[in-house]
XYZ file of C-alpha atoms in Angstrom:
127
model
C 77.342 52.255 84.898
C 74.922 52.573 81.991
C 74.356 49.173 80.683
C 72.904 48.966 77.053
C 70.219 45.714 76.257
C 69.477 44.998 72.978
C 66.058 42.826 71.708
C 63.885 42.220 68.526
C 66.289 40.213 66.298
C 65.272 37.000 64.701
C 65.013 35.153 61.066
C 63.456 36.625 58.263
C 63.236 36.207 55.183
C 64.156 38.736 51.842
C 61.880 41.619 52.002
C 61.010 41.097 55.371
C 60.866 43.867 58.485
C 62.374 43.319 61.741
C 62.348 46.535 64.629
C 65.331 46.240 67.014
C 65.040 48.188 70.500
C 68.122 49.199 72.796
C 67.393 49.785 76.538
C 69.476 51.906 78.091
C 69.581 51.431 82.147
C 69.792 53.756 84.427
C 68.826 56.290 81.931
C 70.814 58.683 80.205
C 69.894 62.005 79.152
C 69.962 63.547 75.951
C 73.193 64.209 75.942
C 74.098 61.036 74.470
C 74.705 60.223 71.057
C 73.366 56.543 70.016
C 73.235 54.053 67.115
C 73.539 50.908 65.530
C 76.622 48.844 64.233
C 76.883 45.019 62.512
C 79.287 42.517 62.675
C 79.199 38.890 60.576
C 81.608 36.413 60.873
C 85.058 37.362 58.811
C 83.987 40.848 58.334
C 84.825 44.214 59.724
C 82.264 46.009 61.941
C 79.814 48.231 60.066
C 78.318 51.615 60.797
C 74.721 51.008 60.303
C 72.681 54.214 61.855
C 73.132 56.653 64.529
C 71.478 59.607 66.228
C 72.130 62.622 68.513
C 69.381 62.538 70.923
C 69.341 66.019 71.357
C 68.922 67.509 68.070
C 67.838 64.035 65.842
C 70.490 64.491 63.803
C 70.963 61.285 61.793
C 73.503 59.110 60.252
C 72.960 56.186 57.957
C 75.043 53.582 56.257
C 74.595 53.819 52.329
C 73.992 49.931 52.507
C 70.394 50.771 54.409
C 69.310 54.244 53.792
C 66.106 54.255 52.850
C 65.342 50.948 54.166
C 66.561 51.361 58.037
C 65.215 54.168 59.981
C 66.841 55.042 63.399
C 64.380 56.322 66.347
C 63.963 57.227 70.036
C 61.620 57.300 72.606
C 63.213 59.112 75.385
C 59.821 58.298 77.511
C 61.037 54.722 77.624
C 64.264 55.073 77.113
C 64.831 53.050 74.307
C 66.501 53.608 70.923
C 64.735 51.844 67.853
C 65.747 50.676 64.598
C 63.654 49.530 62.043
C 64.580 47.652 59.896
C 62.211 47.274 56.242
C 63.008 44.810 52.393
C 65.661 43.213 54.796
C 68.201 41.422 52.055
C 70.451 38.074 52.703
C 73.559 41.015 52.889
C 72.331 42.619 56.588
C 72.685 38.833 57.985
C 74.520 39.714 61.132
C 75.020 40.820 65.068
C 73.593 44.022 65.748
C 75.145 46.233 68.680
C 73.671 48.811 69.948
C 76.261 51.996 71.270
C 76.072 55.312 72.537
C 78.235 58.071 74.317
C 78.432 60.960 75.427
C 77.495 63.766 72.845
C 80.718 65.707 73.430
C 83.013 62.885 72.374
C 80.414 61.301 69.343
C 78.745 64.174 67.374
C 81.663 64.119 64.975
C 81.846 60.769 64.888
C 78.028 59.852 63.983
C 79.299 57.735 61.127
C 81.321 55.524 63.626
C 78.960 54.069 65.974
C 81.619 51.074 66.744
C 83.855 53.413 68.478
C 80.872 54.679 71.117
C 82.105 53.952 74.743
C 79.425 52.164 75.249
C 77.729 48.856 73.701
C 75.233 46.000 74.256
C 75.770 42.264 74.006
C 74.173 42.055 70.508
C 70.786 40.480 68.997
C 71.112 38.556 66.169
C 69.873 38.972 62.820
C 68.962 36.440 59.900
C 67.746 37.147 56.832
C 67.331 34.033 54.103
C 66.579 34.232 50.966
C-alpha cells in the first residue's frame, strides 16, 4: 500500500514562509492526482491545493491563492507546498492526499475525499 509522509511544519510567525513536503512510498506514477487539505480544532476540513501530476493542472483554495503554491518533483517523489505571508487564519493540521487520477480529476477542489492521506504536520502561525 502507498503510504503518504508528510514534513516541514512548524511555528511561524505573520508573514512568515513555511514549505511542506509529502513522500509518497513505494512510488506512484503520474497517474495520481495529489494535494493539500487543513483541519483546526472545531472546524470543517479545508481544500487547500491540489494537482494532477500528469498534466499540472492546479487547484487552489481562495483563502491562499497567491500565497500557497502547490509543486512536484516526480524525481523524488515528493509533492511540495509552499507556503508564503502565512496569516494567524492557516493555523492548522495539514494532510497531504492523493488518488488515483481516474477517480480525482473532477474532484481537484476536494482533496479531503482522496483515498489516500498522511498523518498530518502541524502548522502555527502567531501573530
Amino acid at each position: 500500500d502507498v503510504q503518504l509522509v508528510e514534513s516541514g511544519g512548524g511555528s511561524v510567525q505573520a508573514g512568515g514562509s513555511l514549505r511542506l513536503s509529502c513522500v509518497a512510498s513505494p512510488d506512484i506514477t503520474t497517474n495520481y492526482c495529489m494535494g493539500w487539505f487543513r483541519q483546526s480544532p472545531g472546524k470543517d476540513r479545508e481544500a487547500v491545493a491540489s494537482i494532477v501530476l500528469r498534466s499540472q493542472r492546479t487547484y487552489y483554495h481562495g483563502s491562499v491563492q497567491g500565497r500557497f503554491t502547490i509543486s512536484q518533483d516526480n524525481a523524488k517523489n515528493t509533492l511540495y507546498l509552499q507556503m508564503n505571508s502565512l496569516k494567524p487564519d492557516d493555523t492548522a493540521m495539514y494532510y497531504c492526499a492523493a488518488d488515483r487520477v481516474s477517480l480525482c480529476a473532477g474532484y481537484l477542489s476536494n482533496p479531503a475525499t482522496f483515498d489516500l492521506r498522511g498523518q498530518g504536520t502541524q502548522v502555527t502561525v502567531s501573530s
